């Protein structure tokens, strides 16, 4: 068939399956670094997966189910070697309330639907829509998510039974149950946090001396080390018929079945069909893919390390990982900053490192589930709280305050609504406020005005827009010039040197302005017009096109 281009088809397949490109150039010398990076990330993924499964209100094994399939799939479709995809704190907290109301099946179905949405958006090249979500909104959302997630662990850290969803609920619960605080759990949790901070700041180097290399390995595996230490301690107490700490409890045995996600769910003594289930997801069905993609793309850009980033491919990869993950009971997943940083620091060369991460997590999920029941809740709470603290980007907060106060205000608005309302509503409100601010400044562009003489004789009002003038600003721009010309009854020059183009609404308003000025015995002339401006003016208001020989 004439329309079929074999070369273009092959190029498209290679673009969508990057493994076909890097695998042919793979060097055997890269294998040890990929193996080391894969196992190191696995040691981080196991305790984090268990912790984030608990944050989502699921059984701990769901965090492990969410880690291994994504590691395998990203080898084939991923374009950034450092990225690792799996459960994250933000994804966990966004599905927490639905899991509490409808059970684990709704989290698995959301993973499938989210994957489908992101895949379609990627294939349609609609990633540019994320450009409308600014840094202040993302920063405020991330800070609020970190604080809410950390706060949800206060009760586990203190040994108080029950769970909390956000900062306010957690504080109320803690202060209402002060008599239930257990000093054993509290001490264990605080010591866990202290050890994590200490280990993070060890002076280790991947390419240094043996002590430095050892310190570097300990730093990367610190989460696994504290969890193992806490588990061993709890087990020693258990065999001596003591249980001073509240434990994670039983986990599902073995690996999950490979099966399609549940399109109907049973909860609250009834069965929900597919449409009812989707309806129960509310705004989360839209905000979850958006937040997931934002989180993933931000990490991908941070670790692209000067290489060009194929945003479409990364969206496609994220979507496919979620779709396949839903077939092994995965909760919603996205790029993980912590594990990606560990992967990069370990010197990973290709996405092949994900094979060893996935295998290690599968091994843990299949063989060690009976051991995981001895993990103290306070230890996991310490791991989560410490991780959330390092998500707080104080440098960016200070930068926003110094650079532009209104951007800091936007971040603060997003942050407060996310903390005290809900993460999904908070980011929606932040985006709406951001767009409103964008429209306001579009309607009020900066304009420089001065009274000066031209040709050594005539006095004119020179109006120079310092940025684009578009249709929201047309009426306000016209009114401002009218008010200025009332105070100074002389002709008006509109210097268009900063305007690349104008729309028909602006040109029409300029024509009306010229008519109003003519009734006062004044004139309006446009000078220094570029081709895009001249083309519109010659059609709408040809009389306004003056000579471009006027000098400033």
Short mmCIF file of C-alpha atoms in Angstrom, two decimals:
data_model
loop_
_atom_site.label_atom_id
_atom_site.label_comp_id
_atom_site.label_asym_id
_atom_site.label_seq_id
_atom_site.Cartn_x
_atom_site.Cartn_y
_atom_site.Cartn_z
CA UNK A 1 0.00 0.00 0.00
CA UNK A 2 1.37 3.40 -0.95
CA UNK A 3 0.48 5.02 2.35
CA UNK A 4 2.46 2.43 4.30
CA UNK A 5 6.00 3.60 4.95
CA UNK A 6 8.06 0.76 6.38
CA UNK A 7 10.87 3.04 7.53
CA UNK A 8 8.51 5.41 9.33
CA UNK A 9 6.74 2.48 10.94
CA UNK A 10 10.01 1.03 12.24
CA UNK A 11 11.09 4.43 13.55
CA UNK A 12 7.77 4.81 15.38
CA UNK A 13 8.06 1.35 16.96
CA UNK A 14 11.62 2.13 18.11
CA UNK A 15 10.44 5.43 19.56
CA UNK A 16 7.68 3.70 21.52
CA UNK A 17 9.92 0.76 22.55
CA UNK A 18 13.28 2.34 23.44
CA UNK A 19 14.63 -1.10 24.47
CA UNK A 20 15.05 -1.85 20.76
CA UNK A 21 17.55 0.99 20.50
CA UNK A 22 19.68 0.71 23.64
CA UNK A 23 19.78 -3.10 23.79
CA UNK A 24 21.72 -3.37 20.52
CA UNK A 25 24.42 -1.06 21.90
CA UNK A 26 24.52 -2.56 25.39
CA UNK A 27 28.03 -3.13 26.76
CA UNK A 28 28.88 -5.98 29.09
CA UNK A 29 30.85 -3.52 31.23
CA UNK A 30 27.56 -1.78 32.13
CA UNK A 31 26.06 -4.94 33.64
CA UNK A 32 27.72 -4.74 37.11
CA UNK A 33 26.52 -1.14 37.55
CA UNK A 34 22.98 -2.00 36.45
CA UNK A 35 22.96 -4.98 38.84
CA UNK A 36 24.25 -2.88 41.76
CA UNK A 37 21.76 -0.08 41.04
CA UNK A 38 18.87 -2.52 40.64
CA UNK A 39 19.48 -4.28 43.94
CA UNK A 40 20.13 -1.01 45.76
CA UNK A 41 16.83 0.44 44.52
CA UNK A 42 15.13 -2.82 45.52
CA UNK A 43 16.38 -2.44 49.09
CA UNK A 44 14.71 0.99 49.13
CA UNK A 45 11.58 -0.10 47.26
CA UNK A 46 10.66 -2.92 49.66
CA UNK A 47 10.29 -0.90 52.89
CA UNK A 48 8.81 2.08 51.02
CA UNK A 49 6.33 -0.13 49.19
CA UNK A 50 5.13 -1.67 52.46
CA UNK A 51 4.88 1.78 54.06
CA UNK A 52 2.96 3.34 51.14
CA UNK A 53 0.59 0.39 50.99
CA UNK A 54 -0.29 1.14 54.61
CA UNK A 55 -0.63 4.89 53.87
CA UNK A 56 -3.18 4.02 51.16
CA UNK A 57 -5.19 2.00 53.67
CA UNK A 58 -4.34 -1.25 51.87
CA UNK A 59 -2.64 -4.37 53.16
CA UNK A 60 1.15 -3.92 53.12
CA UNK A 61 1.69 -6.43 50.30
CA UNK A 62 -0.08 -4.10 47.84
CA UNK A 63 2.92 -1.79 48.00
CA UNK A 64 5.14 -4.67 46.87
CA UNK A 65 2.72 -5.70 44.12
CA UNK A 66 2.92 -2.13 42.83
CA UNK A 67 6.71 -2.16 42.57
CA UNK A 68 7.80 -5.19 40.57
CA UNK A 69 5.60 -5.09 37.45
CA UNK A 70 6.40 -1.41 36.79
CA UNK A 71 10.13 -2.20 37.08
CA UNK A 72 9.82 -4.87 34.39
CA UNK A 73 7.63 -2.87 31.99
CA UNK A 74 9.71 0.30 32.20
CA UNK A 75 12.73 -1.64 30.90
CA UNK A 76 10.90 -1.94 27.57
CA UNK A 77 9.09 1.40 27.26
CA UNK A 78 11.12 3.76 29.48
CA UNK A 79 13.35 6.41 27.92
CA UNK A 80 15.16 7.70 31.03
CA UNK A 81 17.57 5.19 32.58
CA UNK A 82 17.43 6.66 36.10
CA UNK A 83 13.65 6.68 36.50
CA UNK A 84 12.01 4.08 38.73
CA UNK A 85 8.23 3.76 38.80
CA UNK A 86 6.27 2.47 41.77
CA UNK A 87 4.05 3.50 44.67
CA UNK A 88 4.61 6.97 46.11
CA UNK A 89 3.31 8.77 49.16
CA UNK A 90 1.23 11.21 47.10
CA UNK A 91 -0.44 8.47 45.07
CA UNK A 92 -1.16 6.54 48.27
CA UNK A 93 -2.75 9.44 50.08
CA UNK A 94 -4.90 10.38 47.06
CA UNK A 95 -6.60 6.96 47.01
CA UNK A 96 -6.76 6.54 50.78
CA UNK A 97 -10.30 7.82 51.29
CA UNK A 98 -11.72 5.70 48.45
CA UNK A 99 -10.01 2.58 49.74
CA UNK A 100 -11.54 3.26 53.16
CA UNK A 101 -15.01 3.47 51.60
CA UNK A 102 -14.86 0.83 48.84
CA UNK A 103 -11.94 -1.51 49.58
CA UNK A 104 -8.81 -2.52 47.69
CA UNK A 105 -10.53 -3.28 44.37
CA UNK A 106 -11.23 0.38 43.67
CA UNK A 107 -7.51 1.21 43.97
CA UNK A 108 -6.67 -1.50 41.42
CA UNK A 109 -9.36 -0.27 39.01
CA UNK A 110 -8.15 3.30 39.41
CA UNK A 111 -4.65 2.13 38.48
CA UNK A 112 -6.03 0.67 35.24
CA UNK A 113 -8.15 3.72 34.36
CA UNK A 114 -5.35 6.13 35.22
CA UNK A 115 -3.00 4.18 33.00
CA UNK A 116 -5.45 4.26 30.09
CA UNK A 117 -6.00 8.02 30.43
CA UNK A 118 -2.29 8.85 30.60
CA UNK A 119 -1.47 6.54 27.68
CA UNK A 120 -4.11 8.17 25.48
CA UNK A 121 -3.00 11.69 26.48
CA UNK A 122 0.57 10.77 25.64
CA UNK A 123 -0.26 9.27 22.25
CA UNK A 124 -2.34 12.35 21.40
CA UNK A 125 0.59 14.62 22.38
CA UNK A 126 -1.54 16.44 24.94
CA UNK A 127 1.24 16.72 27.49
CA UNK A 128 1.47 20.44 26.73
CA UNK A 129 -1.68 20.90 28.86
CA UNK A 130 0.48 20.29 31.93
CA UNK A 131 2.39 23.48 31.08
CA UNK A 132 -0.60 25.40 32.46
CA UNK A 133 0.24 24.11 35.94
CA UNK A 134 2.93 26.39 37.29
CA UNK A 135 5.82 25.78 39.67
CA UNK A 136 4.12 27.58 42.62
CA UNK A 137 1.04 25.33 42.31
CA UNK A 138 3.14 22.16 42.10
CA UNK A 139 5.33 23.30 45.00
CA UNK A 140 2.34 24.10 47.21
CA UNK A 141 0.67 20.80 46.39
CA UNK A 142 3.82 18.77 47.09
CA UNK A 143 4.45 20.54 50.41
CA UNK A 144 0.86 19.97 51.52
CA UNK A 145 0.96 16.32 50.49
CA UNK A 146 4.20 15.80 52.42
CA UNK A 147 2.78 17.40 55.58
CA UNK A 148 -0.52 15.50 55.40
CA UNK A 149 1.24 12.18 54.80
CA UNK A 150 3.71 12.77 57.64
CA UNK A 151 0.85 13.84 59.93
CA UNK A 152 -1.10 10.67 59.08
CA UNK A 153 1.74 8.70 60.69
CA UNK A 154 1.75 10.53 64.04
CA UNK A 155 -0.59 7.98 65.64
CA UNK A 156 1.51 5.03 64.49
CA UNK A 157 4.64 6.80 65.69
CA UNK A 158 3.13 7.29 69.14
CA UNK A 159 1.49 3.86 69.34
CA UNK A 160 -2.05 5.25 69.33
CA UNK A 161 -4.55 2.90 67.63
CA UNK A 162 -6.49 3.99 64.53
CA UNK A 163 -5.48 6.09 61.55
CA UNK A 164 -5.73 9.71 60.40
CA UNK A 165 -6.09 11.21 56.92
CA UNK A 166 -4.69 14.73 57.21
CA UNK A 167 -2.95 17.22 59.48
CA UNK A 168 -6.03 18.56 61.27
CA UNK A 169 -7.55 15.13 61.84
CA UNK A 170 -4.22 13.79 63.08
CA UNK A 171 -3.62 16.62 65.56
CA UNK A 172 -7.15 16.32 66.96
CA UNK A 173 -6.78 12.54 67.30
CA UNK A 174 -3.40 12.77 69.03
CA UNK A 175 -4.45 15.43 71.55
CA UNK A 176 -7.70 13.55 72.22
CA UNK A 177 -5.80 10.34 73.01
CA UNK A 178 -2.76 11.50 74.93
CA UNK A 179 -3.37 8.83 77.57
CA UNK A 180 -2.99 6.10 74.90
CA UNK A 181 0.53 7.12 73.86
CA UNK A 182 2.94 4.19 74.23
CA UNK A 183 6.48 5.13 75.19
CA UNK A 184 7.93 1.99 73.52
CA UNK A 185 6.58 2.90 70.06
CA UNK A 186 7.37 6.57 70.53
CA UNK A 187 10.97 5.84 71.48
CA UNK A 188 11.40 3.39 68.59
CA UNK A 189 9.93 5.87 66.08
CA UNK A 190 12.10 8.78 67.25
CA UNK A 191 15.24 6.63 67.25
CA UNK A 192 14.36 5.43 63.73
CA UNK A 193 14.11 9.03 62.48
CA UNK A 194 17.36 9.99 64.21
CA UNK A 195 19.22 7.03 62.67
CA UNK A 196 17.83 7.80 59.18
CA UNK A 197 19.00 11.41 59.42
CA UNK A 198 22.41 10.30 60.67
CA UNK A 199 22.84 7.69 57.93
CA UNK A 200 21.71 10.12 55.20
CA UNK A 201 24.55 12.47 56.13
CA UNK A 202 27.36 9.92 56.16
CA UNK A 203 30.36 11.17 54.08
CA UNK A 204 30.26 8.35 51.54
CA UNK A 205 31.30 8.24 47.87
CA UNK A 206 30.67 5.67 45.17
CA UNK A 207 34.17 6.04 43.75
CA UNK A 208 36.13 6.74 46.94
CA UNK A 209 38.05 4.52 49.36
CA UNK A 210 36.52 1.34 50.81
CA UNK A 211 35.23 3.11 53.96
CA UNK A 212 33.69 5.78 51.75
CA UNK A 213 32.12 3.14 49.48
CA UNK A 214 30.72 1.32 52.51
CA UNK A 215 29.30 4.56 53.90
CA UNK A 216 27.76 5.27 50.48
CA UNK A 217 26.07 1.84 50.38
CA UNK A 218 24.78 2.27 53.94
CA UNK A 219 23.37 5.69 53.04
CA UNK A 220 21.50 4.32 50.03
CA UNK A 221 20.17 1.29 51.92
CA UNK A 222 19.32 3.16 55.14
CA UNK A 223 15.56 2.57 54.87
CA UNK A 224 16.04 -1.16 54.50
CA UNK A 225 18.56 -1.25 57.36
CA UNK A 226 16.28 0.44 59.91
CA UNK A 227 13.33 -1.74 58.90
CA UNK A 228 15.42 -4.91 59.18
CA UNK A 229 16.75 -3.76 62.56
CA UNK A 230 13.25 -3.00 63.83
CA UNK A 231 11.93 -6.33 62.54
CA UNK A 232 14.74 -8.32 64.18
CA UNK A 233 14.19 -6.50 67.45
CA UNK A 234 10.44 -7.19 67.38
CA UNK A 235 11.05 -10.85 66.52
CA UNK A 236 13.46 -11.28 69.43
CA UNK A 237 10.82 -9.89 71.77
CA UNK A 238 8.18 -12.15 70.14
CA UNK A 239 10.10 -15.40 70.72
CA UNK A 240 10.49 -14.31 74.34
CA UNK A 241 6.69 -13.91 74.57
CA UNK A 242 6.77 -10.11 74.62
CA UNK A 243 5.28 -7.58 72.22
CA UNK A 244 6.31 -4.08 73.25
CA UNK A 245 5.64 -2.58 69.79
CA UNK A 246 2.53 -2.45 67.64
CA UNK A 247 3.30 -4.59 64.58
CA UNK A 248 2.27 -4.41 60.94
CA UNK A 249 0.47 -7.75 61.21
CA UNK A 250 -0.29 -10.45 58.70
CA UNK A 251 0.29 -10.00 54.98
CA UNK A 252 -1.07 -11.82 51.98
CA UNK A 253 0.84 -14.97 51.14
CA UNK A 254 2.78 -15.22 47.89
CA UNK A 255 2.55 -13.34 44.64
CA UNK A 256 -0.73 -11.89 43.33
CA UNK A 257 -2.66 -13.68 40.57
CA UNK A 258 -2.26 -12.28 37.05
CA UNK A 259 -5.81 -11.24 36.20
CA UNK A 260 -7.71 -8.27 34.71
CA UNK A 261 -8.60 -5.47 37.11
CA UNK A 262 -12.03 -5.71 38.77
CA UNK A 263 -14.60 -3.78 36.72
CA UNK A 264 -17.27 -4.38 39.36
CA UNK A 265 -16.56 -4.16 43.07
CA UNK A 266 -18.33 -5.40 46.17
CA UNK A 267 -18.41 -3.06 49.15
CA UNK A 268 -20.83 -1.78 51.77
CA UNK A 269 -23.00 -4.91 51.40
CA UNK A 270 -23.70 -4.30 47.72
CA UNK A 271 -22.12 -4.69 44.28
CA UNK A 272 -21.19 -1.62 42.24
CA UNK A 273 -21.14 -1.93 38.46
CA UNK A 274 -18.47 -0.21 36.36
CA UNK A 275 -20.34 3.08 35.86
CA UNK A 276 -21.27 3.31 39.55
CA UNK A 277 -17.66 2.63 40.53
CA UNK A 278 -16.30 5.31 38.20
CA UNK A 279 -18.93 7.76 39.48
CA UNK A 280 -17.86 7.07 43.06
CA UNK A 281 -14.31 8.14 42.19
CA UNK A 282 -15.49 11.72 41.70
CA UNK A 283 -12.84 14.29 40.74
CA UNK A 284 -10.05 11.88 41.64
CA UNK A 285 -10.47 10.10 38.30
CA UNK A 286 -9.20 13.33 36.68
CA UNK A 287 -6.83 14.72 39.29
CA UNK A 288 -4.98 11.44 39.88
CA UNK A 289 -3.67 11.12 36.27
CA UNK A 290 -2.75 14.83 36.26
CA UNK A 291 -0.87 14.72 39.55
CA UNK A 292 0.76 11.42 38.62
CA UNK A 293 1.99 12.81 35.30
CA UNK A 294 3.22 16.04 36.90
CA UNK A 295 5.15 14.09 39.52
CA UNK A 296 6.65 11.77 36.93
CA UNK A 297 7.59 14.47 34.40
CA UNK A 298 9.18 16.65 37.07
CA UNK A 299 11.41 13.74 38.10
CA UNK A 300 12.19 12.82 34.48
CA UNK A 301 13.26 16.41 33.72
CA UNK A 302 15.39 16.56 36.87
CA UNK A 303 17.27 13.37 35.94
CA UNK A 304 17.48 13.83 32.16
CA UNK A 305 20.96 15.24 32.82
CA UNK A 306 21.18 17.41 29.73
CA UNK A 307 19.65 14.84 27.39
CA UNK A 308 16.54 15.66 25.39
CA UNK A 309 13.43 14.31 27.06
CA UNK A 310 10.65 12.74 25.00
CA UNK A 311 7.66 13.83 27.10
CA UNK A 312 5.22 11.87 24.93
CA UNK A 313 7.19 8.66 25.43
CA UNK A 314 7.44 9.19 29.19
CA UNK A 315 3.68 9.71 29.43
CA UNK A 316 3.17 6.59 27.33
CA UNK A 317 5.56 4.62 29.56
CA UNK A 318 3.85 5.80 32.75
CA UNK A 319 0.43 4.88 31.37
CA UNK A 320 1.51 1.43 30.21
CA UNK A 321 3.18 0.68 33.56
CA UNK A 322 -0.08 1.48 35.36
CA UNK A 323 -2.17 -0.60 32.95
CA UNK A 324 0.05 -3.68 33.32
CA UNK A 325 0.39 -3.08 37.06
CA UNK A 326 -3.38 -3.32 37.50
CA UNK A 327 -3.18 -6.95 36.31
CA UNK A 328 -1.11 -7.83 39.43
CA UNK A 329 -3.22 -5.89 41.97
CA UNK A 330 -1.11 -2.73 41.86
CA UNK A 331 -2.17 0.52 43.48
CA UNK A 332 -1.64 3.73 41.40
CA UNK A 333 2.04 4.31 40.64
CA UNK A 334 4.28 7.01 39.23
CA UNK A 335 7.93 8.06 39.21
CA UNK A 336 9.53 8.03 42.66
CA UNK A 337 11.98 10.82 43.42
CA UNK A 338 13.67 8.93 46.28
CA UNK A 339 14.20 5.70 44.38
CA UNK A 340 15.18 7.54 41.20
CA UNK A 341 17.81 9.48 43.15
CA UNK A 342 19.12 6.19 44.59
CA UNK A 343 19.17 4.67 41.10
CA UNK A 344 21.08 7.61 39.66
CA UNK A 345 23.53 7.74 42.58
CA UNK A 346 24.21 4.02 42.09
CA UNK A 347 25.53 4.71 38.59
CA UNK A 348 22.82 2.92 36.62
CA UNK A 349 23.55 2.78 32.88
CA UNK A 350 20.26 1.61 31.34
CA UNK A 351 16.71 0.77 32.32
CA UNK A 352 17.89 -2.86 32.52
CA UNK A 353 18.60 -2.19 36.20
CA UNK A 354 14.84 -2.44 36.73
CA UNK A 355 15.05 -6.21 36.13
CA UNK A 356 17.01 -6.70 39.33
CA UNK A 357 14.81 -4.32 41.30
CA UNK A 358 11.70 -6.18 40.17
CA UNK A 359 13.20 -9.59 40.92
CA UNK A 360 14.24 -8.55 44.44
CA UNK A 361 10.76 -7.15 45.18
CA UNK A 362 9.11 -10.30 43.75
CA UNK A 363 11.35 -12.43 45.94
CA UNK A 364 10.32 -10.43 49.00
CA UNK A 365 6.62 -10.58 48.09
CA UNK A 366 6.75 -14.31 47.40
CA UNK A 367 8.93 -15.60 50.22
CA UNK A 368 9.19 -13.08 53.03
CA UNK A 369 5.59 -12.14 53.75
CA UNK A 370 5.56 -14.07 57.02
CA UNK A 371 8.58 -12.03 58.14
CA UNK A 372 7.02 -8.67 57.29
CA UNK A 373 4.32 -9.12 59.94
CA UNK A 374 6.98 -8.35 62.57
CA UNK A 375 7.79 -4.90 61.18
CA UNK A 376 6.91 -2.34 63.89
CA UNK A 377 4.43 0.30 62.80
CA UNK A 378 6.55 2.95 64.52
CA UNK A 379 9.53 2.01 62.34
CA UNK A 380 7.51 2.41 59.14
CA UNK A 381 6.07 5.68 60.48
CA UNK A 382 9.61 6.94 61.07
CA UNK A 383 10.62 5.99 57.52
CA UNK A 384 7.63 7.83 56.04
CA UNK A 385 7.99 10.95 58.21
CA UNK A 386 11.68 11.21 57.40
CA UNK A 387 11.02 10.79 53.66
CA UNK A 388 8.30 13.44 53.77
CA UNK A 389 10.61 15.92 55.50
CA UNK A 390 13.08 15.63 52.63
CA UNK A 391 10.24 16.30 50.17
CA UNK A 392 9.91 19.82 51.61
CA UNK A 393 11.86 22.08 49.25
CA UNK A 394 12.83 25.01 51.46
CA UNK A 395 15.16 26.47 48.82
CA UNK A 396 12.27 26.79 46.37
CA UNK A 397 10.05 28.41 49.02
CA UNK A 398 12.75 31.01 49.70
CA UNK A 399 13.35 31.53 45.99
CA UNK A 400 9.64 32.19 45.33
CA UNK A 401 9.53 34.70 48.22
CA UNK A 402 12.60 36.58 46.99
CA UNK A 403 11.78 36.46 43.28
CA UNK A 404 8.07 37.27 43.17
CA UNK A 405 5.74 37.63 46.14
CA UNK A 406 2.62 36.91 44.10
CA UNK A 407 4.00 33.51 43.10
CA UNK A 408 4.72 32.79 46.76
CA UNK A 409 1.12 33.79 47.54
CA UNK A 410 -0.15 31.39 44.87
CA UNK A 411 1.94 28.60 46.40
CA UNK A 412 0.56 29.44 49.85
CA UNK A 413 -3.06 29.41 48.61
CA UNK A 414 -2.56 25.99 47.00
CA UNK A 415 -0.80 24.71 50.11
CA UNK A 416 -3.53 25.82 52.53
CA UNK A 417 -6.40 24.45 50.46
CA UNK A 418 -4.57 21.14 49.99
CA UNK A 419 -3.84 20.82 53.72
CA UNK A 420 -7.22 21.86 55.11
CA UNK A 421 -9.58 20.83 52.31
CA UNK A 422 -8.38 17.94 50.18
CA UNK A 423 -5.40 17.38 47.91
CA UNK A 424 -7.54 17.02 44.79
CA UNK A 425 -9.58 20.15 45.49
CA UNK A 426 -6.49 22.05 46.58
CA UNK A 427 -4.66 21.56 43.30
CA UNK A 428 -7.82 22.35 41.29
CA UNK A 429 -8.28 25.60 43.23
CA UNK A 430 -4.59 26.40 42.77
CA UNK A 431 -4.85 25.91 39.00
CA UNK A 432 -8.01 28.04 38.83
CA UNK A 433 -6.38 30.87 40.83
CA UNK A 434 -3.28 30.60 38.66
CA UNK A 435 -5.28 30.87 35.43
CA UNK A 436 -7.28 33.78 36.89
CA UNK A 437 -4.03 35.59 37.67
CA UNK A 438 -2.75 34.84 34.18
CA UNK A 439 -5.93 36.27 32.63
CA UNK A 440 -5.80 39.33 34.89
CA UNK A 441 -2.28 40.22 33.82
CA UNK A 442 -3.21 39.49 30.20
CA UNK A 443 -5.99 42.04 30.58
CA UNK A 444 -3.63 44.58 32.23
CA UNK A 445 -0.42 44.59 30.16
CA UNK A 446 2.42 46.95 31.07
CA UNK A 447 2.40 50.13 28.99
CA UNK A 448 4.99 52.94 28.92
CA UNK A 449 3.71 56.45 28.16
CA UNK A 450 5.53 59.74 27.69
CA UNK A 451 4.93 63.20 26.28
CA UNK A 452 7.59 64.19 23.76
CA UNK A 453 8.27 66.21 20.67
CA UNK A 454 8.69 64.74 17.20
CA UNK A 455 10.22 66.44 14.18
CA UNK A 456 11.41 69.09 16.61
CA UNK A 457 8.00 70.72 16.81
CA UNK A 458 4.87 68.62 17.35
CA UNK A 459 4.14 67.38 20.87
CA UNK A 460 2.61 63.90 21.00
CA UNK A 461 1.63 61.25 23.50
CA UNK A 462 3.84 58.21 22.82
CA UNK A 463 2.32 54.95 24.04
CA UNK A 464 4.58 51.87 24.01
CA UNK A 465 3.16 48.50 25.11
CA UNK A 466 5.95 46.60 26.87
CA UNK A 467 4.37 43.19 26.27
CA UNK A 468 1.73 41.51 24.12
CA UNK A 469 -1.70 43.11 23.89
CA UNK A 470 -4.46 40.55 23.31
CA UNK A 471 -8.25 40.63 23.26
CA UNK A 472 -8.77 40.54 27.09
CA UNK A 473 -6.77 43.79 27.29
CA UNK A 474 -8.37 45.51 24.28
CA UNK A 475 -11.05 47.54 26.09
CA UNK A 476 -8.88 48.46 29.06
CA UNK A 477 -6.06 49.53 26.72
CA UNK A 478 -8.43 51.75 24.74
CA UNK A 479 -9.88 53.31 27.92
CA UNK A 480 -6.42 54.06 29.34
CA UNK A 481 -5.35 55.93 26.19
CA UNK A 482 -8.62 57.87 26.14
CA UNK A 483 -8.10 59.01 29.73
CA UNK A 484 -4.52 59.99 28.99
CA UNK A 485 -5.52 61.98 25.88
CA UNK A 486 -8.15 63.89 27.90
CA UNK A 487 -5.43 65.26 30.16
CA UNK A 488 -3.08 65.99 27.27
CA UNK A 489 -4.99 67.20 24.15
CA UNK A 490 -2.42 66.20 21.54
CA UNK A 491 -2.02 63.47 18.95
CA UNK A 492 -1.23 59.90 19.97
CA UNK A 493 1.56 57.68 18.64
CA UNK A 494 1.26 53.97 19.32
CA UNK A 495 4.73 52.44 19.13
CA UNK A 496 4.21 48.78 18.20
CA UNK A 497 7.85 47.67 18.22
CA UNK A 498 7.24 45.18 21.07
CA UNK A 499 4.15 43.64 19.47
CA UNK A 500 4.76 40.56 17.34
CA UNK A 501 1.08 40.21 16.48
CA UNK A 502 -2.37 41.50 17.44
CA UNK A 503 -5.81 39.96 17.11
CA UNK A 504 -8.90 41.33 15.40
CA UNK A 505 -10.48 42.48 18.70
CA UNK A 506 -7.49 44.69 19.51
CA UNK A 507 -7.42 46.11 15.95
CA UNK A 508 -11.15 46.87 16.10
CA UNK A 509 -10.74 48.69 19.43
CA UNK A 510 -7.85 50.70 18.00
CA UNK A 511 -10.11 51.76 15.14
CA UNK A 512 -12.82 52.83 17.63
CA UNK A 513 -10.17 54.70 19.61
CA UNK A 514 -9.05 56.53 16.48
CA UNK A 515 -12.65 57.56 15.77
CA UNK A 516 -13.13 58.86 19.32
CA UNK A 517 -9.88 60.83 19.17
CA UNK A 518 -10.86 62.26 15.77
CA UNK A 519 -14.02 63.73 17.33
CA UNK A 520 -11.73 65.61 19.74
CA UNK A 521 -9.51 66.83 16.96
CA UNK A 522 -6.75 64.35 17.79
CA UNK A 523 -5.27 61.48 15.79
CA UNK A 524 -3.90 58.01 16.44
CA UNK A 525 -0.99 56.66 14.40
CA UNK A 526 0.68 53.26 14.75
CA UNK A 527 4.42 53.18 14.10
CA UNK A 528 7.18 50.56 14.05
CA UNK A 529 4.67 47.86 13.15
CA UNK A 530 5.96 44.39 12.45
CA UNK A 531 4.54 42.27 9.63
CA UNK A 532 2.06 40.38 11.82
CA UNK A 533 0.62 43.65 13.17
CA UNK A 534 0.57 45.38 9.78
CA UNK A 535 -1.33 42.49 8.18
CA UNK A 536 -4.21 42.85 10.67
CA UNK A 537 -4.26 46.67 10.73
CA UNK A 538 -4.32 46.98 6.94
CA UNK A 539 -7.46 44.85 6.92
CA UNK A 540 -9.29 46.35 9.94
CA UNK A 541 -7.92 49.91 10.24
CA UNK A 542 -5.66 50.85 7.30
CA UNK A 543 -5.70 54.56 8.27
CA UNK A 544 -3.73 53.80 11.44
CA UNK A 545 -0.64 52.44 9.68
CA UNK A 546 1.78 55.32 9.90
CA UNK A 547 5.32 55.72 8.70
CA UNK A 548 8.00 53.61 10.33
CA UNK A 549 10.48 56.48 10.05
CA UNK A 550 9.49 58.13 13.33
CA UNK A 551 12.39 58.24 15.76
CA UNK A 552 12.10 57.66 19.48
#
